[in-house]
Coordinates of C-alpha atoms in Angstrom, one line a residue:
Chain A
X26 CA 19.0 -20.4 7.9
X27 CA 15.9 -19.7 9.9
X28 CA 12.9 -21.6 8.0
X29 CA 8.8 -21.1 9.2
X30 CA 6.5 -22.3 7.9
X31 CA 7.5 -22.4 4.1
X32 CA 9.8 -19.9 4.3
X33 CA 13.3 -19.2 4.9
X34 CA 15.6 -16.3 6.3
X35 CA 19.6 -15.2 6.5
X36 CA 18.7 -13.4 9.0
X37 CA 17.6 -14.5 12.9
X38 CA 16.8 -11.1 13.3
X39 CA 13.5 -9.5 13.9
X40 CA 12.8 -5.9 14.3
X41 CA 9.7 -3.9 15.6
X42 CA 8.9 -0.7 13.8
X43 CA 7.5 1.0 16.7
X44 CA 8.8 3.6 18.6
X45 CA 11.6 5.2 16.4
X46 CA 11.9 8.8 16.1
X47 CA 10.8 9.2 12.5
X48 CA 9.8 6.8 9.7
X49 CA 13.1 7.6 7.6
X50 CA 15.2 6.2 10.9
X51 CA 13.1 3.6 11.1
X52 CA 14.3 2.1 7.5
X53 CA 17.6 3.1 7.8
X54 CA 17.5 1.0 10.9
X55 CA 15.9 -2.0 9.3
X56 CA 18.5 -2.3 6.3
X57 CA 21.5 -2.2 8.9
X58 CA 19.8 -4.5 10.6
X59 CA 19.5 -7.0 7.9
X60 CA 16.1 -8.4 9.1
X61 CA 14.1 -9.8 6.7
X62 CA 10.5 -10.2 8.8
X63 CA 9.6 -6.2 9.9
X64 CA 6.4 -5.7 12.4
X65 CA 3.6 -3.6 12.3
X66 CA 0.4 -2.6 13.7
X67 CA -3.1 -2.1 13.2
X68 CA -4.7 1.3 14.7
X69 CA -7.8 2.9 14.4
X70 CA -7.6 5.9 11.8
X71 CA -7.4 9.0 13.0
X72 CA -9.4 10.9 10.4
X73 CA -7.8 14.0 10.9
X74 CA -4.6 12.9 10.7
X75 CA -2.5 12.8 7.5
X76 CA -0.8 9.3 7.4
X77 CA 2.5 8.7 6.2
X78 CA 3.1 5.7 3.7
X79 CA 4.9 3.5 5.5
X80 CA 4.6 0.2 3.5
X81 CA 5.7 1.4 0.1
X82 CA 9.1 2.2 1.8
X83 CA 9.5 -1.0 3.9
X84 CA 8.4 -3.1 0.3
X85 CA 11.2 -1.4 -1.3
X86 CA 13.6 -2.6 1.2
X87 CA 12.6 -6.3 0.3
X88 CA 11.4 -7.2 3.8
X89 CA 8.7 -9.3 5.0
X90 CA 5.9 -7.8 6.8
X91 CA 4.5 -8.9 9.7
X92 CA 1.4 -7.0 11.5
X93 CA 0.3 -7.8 14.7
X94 CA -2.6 -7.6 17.3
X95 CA -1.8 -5.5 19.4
X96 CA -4.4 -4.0 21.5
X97 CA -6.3 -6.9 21.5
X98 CA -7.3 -7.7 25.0
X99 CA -9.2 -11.0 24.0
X100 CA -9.3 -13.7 21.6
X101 CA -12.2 -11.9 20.2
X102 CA -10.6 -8.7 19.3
X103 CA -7.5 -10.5 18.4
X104 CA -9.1 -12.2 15.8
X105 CA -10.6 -9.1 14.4
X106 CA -7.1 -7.5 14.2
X107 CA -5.9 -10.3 12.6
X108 CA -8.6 -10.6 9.8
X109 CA -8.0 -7.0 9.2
X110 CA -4.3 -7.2 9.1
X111 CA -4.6 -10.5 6.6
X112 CA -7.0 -7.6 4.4
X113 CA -4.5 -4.5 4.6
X114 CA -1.9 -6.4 4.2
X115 CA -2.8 -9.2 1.8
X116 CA -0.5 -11.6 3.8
X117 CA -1.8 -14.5 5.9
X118 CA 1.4 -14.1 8.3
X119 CA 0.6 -12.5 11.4
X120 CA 2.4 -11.9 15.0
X121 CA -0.8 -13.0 17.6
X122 CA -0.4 -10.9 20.8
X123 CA -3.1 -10.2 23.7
X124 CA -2.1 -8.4 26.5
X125 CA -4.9 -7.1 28.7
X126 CA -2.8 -5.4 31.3
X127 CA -1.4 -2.2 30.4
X128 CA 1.2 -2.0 33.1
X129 CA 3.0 -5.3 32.4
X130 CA 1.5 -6.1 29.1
X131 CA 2.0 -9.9 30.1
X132 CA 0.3 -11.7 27.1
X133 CA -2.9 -13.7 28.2
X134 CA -2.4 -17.5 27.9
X135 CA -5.8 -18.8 27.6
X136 CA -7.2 -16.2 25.2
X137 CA -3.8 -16.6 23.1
X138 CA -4.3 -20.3 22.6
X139 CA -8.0 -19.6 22.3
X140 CA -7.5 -17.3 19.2
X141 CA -4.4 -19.2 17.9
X142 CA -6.8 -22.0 16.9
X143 CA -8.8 -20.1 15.2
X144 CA -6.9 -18.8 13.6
X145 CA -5.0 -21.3 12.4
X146 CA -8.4 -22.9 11.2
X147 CA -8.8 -19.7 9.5
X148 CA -5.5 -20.0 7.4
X149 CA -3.1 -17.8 9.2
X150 CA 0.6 -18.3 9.7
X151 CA 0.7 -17.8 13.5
X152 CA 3.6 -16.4 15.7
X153 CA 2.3 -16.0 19.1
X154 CA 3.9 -13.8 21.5
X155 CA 3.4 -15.7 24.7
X156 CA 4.9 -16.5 28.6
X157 CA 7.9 -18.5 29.1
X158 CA 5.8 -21.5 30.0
X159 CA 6.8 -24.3 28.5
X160 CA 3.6 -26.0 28.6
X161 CA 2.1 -23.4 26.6
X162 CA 4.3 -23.9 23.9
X163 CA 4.0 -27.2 23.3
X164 CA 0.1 -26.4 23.5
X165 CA 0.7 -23.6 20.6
X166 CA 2.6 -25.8 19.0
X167 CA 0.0 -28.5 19.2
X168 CA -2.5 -26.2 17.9
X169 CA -1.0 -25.4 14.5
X170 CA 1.4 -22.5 15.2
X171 CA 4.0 -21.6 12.8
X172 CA 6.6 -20.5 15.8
X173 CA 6.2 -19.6 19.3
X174 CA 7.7 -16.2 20.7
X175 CA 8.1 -16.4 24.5
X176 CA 9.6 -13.5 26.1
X177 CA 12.8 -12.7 27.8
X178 CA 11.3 -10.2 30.0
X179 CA 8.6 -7.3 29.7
X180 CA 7.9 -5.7 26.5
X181 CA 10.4 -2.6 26.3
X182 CA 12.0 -3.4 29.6
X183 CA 15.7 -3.6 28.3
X184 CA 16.2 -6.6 31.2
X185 CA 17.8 -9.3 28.8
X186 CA 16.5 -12.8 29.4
X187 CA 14.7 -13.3 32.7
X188 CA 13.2 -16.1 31.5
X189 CA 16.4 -17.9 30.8
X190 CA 15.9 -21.5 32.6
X191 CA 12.2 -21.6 31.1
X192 CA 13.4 -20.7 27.8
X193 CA 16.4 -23.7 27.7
X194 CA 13.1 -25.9 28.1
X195 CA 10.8 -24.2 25.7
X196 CA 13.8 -24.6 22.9
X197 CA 14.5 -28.2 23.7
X198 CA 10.8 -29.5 23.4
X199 CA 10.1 -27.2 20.3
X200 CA 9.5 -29.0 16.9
X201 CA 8.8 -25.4 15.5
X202 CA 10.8 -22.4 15.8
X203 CA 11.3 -20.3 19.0
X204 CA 11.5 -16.8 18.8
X205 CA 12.3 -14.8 21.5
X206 CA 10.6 -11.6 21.7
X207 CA 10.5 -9.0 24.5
X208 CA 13.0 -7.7 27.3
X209 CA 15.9 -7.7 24.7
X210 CA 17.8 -5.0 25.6
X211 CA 21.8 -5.3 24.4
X212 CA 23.3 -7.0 21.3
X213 CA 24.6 -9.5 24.4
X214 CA 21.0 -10.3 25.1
X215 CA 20.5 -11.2 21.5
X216 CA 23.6 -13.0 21.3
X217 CA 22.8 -15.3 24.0
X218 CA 19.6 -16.3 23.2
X219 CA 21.0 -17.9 20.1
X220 CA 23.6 -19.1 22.0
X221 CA 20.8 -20.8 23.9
X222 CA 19.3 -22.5 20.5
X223 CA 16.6 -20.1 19.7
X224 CA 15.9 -20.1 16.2
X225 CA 15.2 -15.9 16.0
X226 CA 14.7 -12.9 17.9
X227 CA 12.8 -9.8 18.2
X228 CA 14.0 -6.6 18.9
X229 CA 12.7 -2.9 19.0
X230 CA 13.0 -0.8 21.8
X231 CA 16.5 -1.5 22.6
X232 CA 17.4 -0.3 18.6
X233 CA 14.6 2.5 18.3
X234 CA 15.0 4.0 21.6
X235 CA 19.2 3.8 21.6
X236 CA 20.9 6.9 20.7
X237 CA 22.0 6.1 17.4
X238 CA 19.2 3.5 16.4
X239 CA 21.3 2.7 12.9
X240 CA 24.5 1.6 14.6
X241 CA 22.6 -0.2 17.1
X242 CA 21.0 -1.9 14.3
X243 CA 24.4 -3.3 12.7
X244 CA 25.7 -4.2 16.2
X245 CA 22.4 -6.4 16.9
X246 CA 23.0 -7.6 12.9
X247 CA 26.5 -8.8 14.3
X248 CA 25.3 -10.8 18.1
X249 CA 22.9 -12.4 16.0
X250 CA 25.7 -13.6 13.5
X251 CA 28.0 -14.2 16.4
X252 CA 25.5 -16.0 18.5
X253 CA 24.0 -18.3 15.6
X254 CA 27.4 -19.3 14.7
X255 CA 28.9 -20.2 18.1
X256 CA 25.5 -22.4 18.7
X257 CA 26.0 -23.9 15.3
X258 CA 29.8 -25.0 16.6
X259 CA 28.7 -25.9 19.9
X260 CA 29.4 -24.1 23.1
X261 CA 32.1 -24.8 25.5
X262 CA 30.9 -27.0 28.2
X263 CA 31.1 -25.1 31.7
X264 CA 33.4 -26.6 35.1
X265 CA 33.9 -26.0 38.2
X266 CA 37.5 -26.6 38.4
X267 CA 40.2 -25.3 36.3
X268 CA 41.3 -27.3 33.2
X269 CA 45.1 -27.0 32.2
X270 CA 45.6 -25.1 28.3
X271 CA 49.5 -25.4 28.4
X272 CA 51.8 -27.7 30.0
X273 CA 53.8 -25.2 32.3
X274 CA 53.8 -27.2 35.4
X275 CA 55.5 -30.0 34.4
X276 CA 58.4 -27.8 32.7
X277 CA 58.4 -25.8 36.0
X278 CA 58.9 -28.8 38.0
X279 CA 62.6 -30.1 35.9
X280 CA 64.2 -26.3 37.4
Chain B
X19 CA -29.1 8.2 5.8
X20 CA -26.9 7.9 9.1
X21 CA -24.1 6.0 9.5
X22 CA -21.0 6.1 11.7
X23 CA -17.3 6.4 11.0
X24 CA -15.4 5.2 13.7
X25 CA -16.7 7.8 16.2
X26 CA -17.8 10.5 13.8
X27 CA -21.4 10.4 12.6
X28 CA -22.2 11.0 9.3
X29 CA -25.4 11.4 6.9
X30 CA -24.4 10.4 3.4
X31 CA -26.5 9.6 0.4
X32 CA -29.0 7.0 0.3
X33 CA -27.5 5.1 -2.6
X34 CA -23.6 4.9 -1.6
X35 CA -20.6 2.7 -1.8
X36 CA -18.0 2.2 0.3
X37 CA -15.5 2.9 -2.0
X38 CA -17.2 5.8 -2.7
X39 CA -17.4 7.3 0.9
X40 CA -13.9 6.7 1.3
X41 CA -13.3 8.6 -2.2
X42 CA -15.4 11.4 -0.8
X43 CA -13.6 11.2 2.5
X44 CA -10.4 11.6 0.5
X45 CA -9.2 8.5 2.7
X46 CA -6.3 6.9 1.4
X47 CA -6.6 3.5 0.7
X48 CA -2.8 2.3 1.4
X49 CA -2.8 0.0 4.5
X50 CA -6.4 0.0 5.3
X51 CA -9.0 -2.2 6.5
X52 CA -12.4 -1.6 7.1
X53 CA -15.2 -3.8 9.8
X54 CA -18.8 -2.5 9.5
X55 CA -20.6 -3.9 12.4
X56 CA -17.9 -5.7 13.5
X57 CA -17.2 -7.6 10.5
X58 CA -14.3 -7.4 7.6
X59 CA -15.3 -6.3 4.7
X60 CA -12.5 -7.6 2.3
X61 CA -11.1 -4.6 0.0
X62 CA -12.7 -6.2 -3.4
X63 CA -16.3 -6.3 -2.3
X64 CA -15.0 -2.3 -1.3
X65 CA -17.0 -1.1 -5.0
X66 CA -19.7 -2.7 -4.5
X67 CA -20.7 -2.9 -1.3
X68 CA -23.3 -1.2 -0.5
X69 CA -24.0 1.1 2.8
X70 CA -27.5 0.6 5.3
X71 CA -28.9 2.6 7.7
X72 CA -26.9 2.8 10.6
X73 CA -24.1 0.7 9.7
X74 CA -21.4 1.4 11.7
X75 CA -18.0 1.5 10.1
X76 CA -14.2 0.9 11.5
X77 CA -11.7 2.1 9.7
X78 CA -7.9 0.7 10.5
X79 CA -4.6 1.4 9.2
X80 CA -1.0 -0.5 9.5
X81 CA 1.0 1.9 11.8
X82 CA 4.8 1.1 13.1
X83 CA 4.6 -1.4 16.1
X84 CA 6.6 -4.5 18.0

């Protein structure tokens, strides 16, 4: 059960809306996913533009949302989003990201934590997406955050968890949950980071931009299953020699 | 008077709401939020409100992200 703030979750699964190839795919995707928490973003209307309906849908489906601040490339702006996002969506939860660079989109430390006390003073339920820097953590942490998402790798990369050795020591200092968000590219990516301990992840590209976004969906539904439940029985401790299974050599030895 | 909608200019009666420019606009409502001058307007003060002179208004809408 994956519980922040007052809320729990089945699922350790987290999916991104972006990026699939139409809206319908999109929420076929999310039910065989079975997530429960579904992001979103805030954009500046395009008044020519017709706008599909994308919430009535996705409320249907009984999932969470959760919109984030993307595009925000300060503390600042973040805020804004986030105040705007609280109003469209009448929900206090919100996914804080600020990435300034638009290469790497490598979330800005300082102006994270800078926002994420505000707007924690401000009531919000804050996920920040942040570095694998442990320190960091345990600052967000300290500052009133509901979770801290640190990635694996690049947004949208697909390179699995880079971040691996930082992320062992984010998990074992965190009193909140960790969430790891970005770079997760296969089901096996998934599946180890809850191996790992990690209370959820997030996932988008890798299921919106596979060729069959729906089966992907099920198959990252099934590493998360498979990777909560080995953590949950304890992993196998690794050696560097061999350890017998079966007794052979000692019957081998009486011919 | 003048005010602006995200980038487009507008003149619109002296005497106008915001929920009635965005009726007039035929802007939907689901998913949006709205900052004039930088600063949320929360979607029940919407009727009431009241445009000035220059205001500047933002529009937003949720749109699929990560």
């Amino acid at each position: 059960m994956l519980c922040i703030a007052d809320k729990t979750f089945d699922s350790r699964l987290l999916l991104g809306s972006g990026k699939f190839s139409s809206s319908q795919l999109m929420q076929q995707a999310v039910a065989a996913s079975g997530c429960q928490l579904v992001t979103l973003a805030m954009k500046r209307l395009n008044l020519a533009l017709k706008h599909d309906d994308l919430l009535t849908p996705l409320r249907e489906l009984g999932v969470q949302l959760l919109p984030n601040t993307s595009g925000a490339k300060n503390a600042k702006e973040a805020i804004l989003a986030a105040q705007l996002a609280r109003d469209a969506l009448d929900t206090n939860w919100l996914k804080l990201e600020i990435h300034p660079d638009p290469r790497y989109l490598m979330p800005d430390p300082i102006e994270t934590l800078i926002a994420a006390k505000e707007l924690v003073k401000q009531g919000f339920i804050v996920l920040p997406y942040c570095s694998a820097d442990p320190v960091l953590c345990k600052h967000l942490e300290d500052a009133g955050c509901a979770a801290v998402m640190p990635l694996g790798a690049a947004i949208g990369s697909n390179q699995g968890l880079q971040t691996r050795a930082m992320l062992e020591i984010i998990i074992q200092q965190a009193a909140i949950p960790v969430i790891i968000d970005a770079g997760i590219g296969a089901p096996s990516h998934a599946a180890n980071a809850l191996e790992l301990g990690a209370s959820a992840v997030l996932v988008n590209t890798a299921i919106a931009c596979s060729n069959d976004p729906v089966t992907m969906a099920n198959a990252f539904r099934l590493a998360c299953m498979a990777g909560s439940a080995a953590y949950q029985a304890g992993i196998a401790t690794p050696y560097q020699h061999a350890m017998a299974t079966s007794p052979l050599t000692a019957f081998l030895d009486q011919l | 008077m003048q005010i602006t909608l995200n980038t487009t200019e507008l003149t619109v009666a002296e005497s106008i709401t915001v929920q009635q420019l965005l009726n007039a606009q035929d802007i939907s409502e689901v998913g949006l939020a709205i900052a004039i001058n930088n600063t949320v307007l929360a979607k029940r003060l919407w009727p009431a409100h009241q445009l000035q002179q220059n205001d500047a208004l933002q529009l937003f809408q949720l749109v699929t992200g990560g």
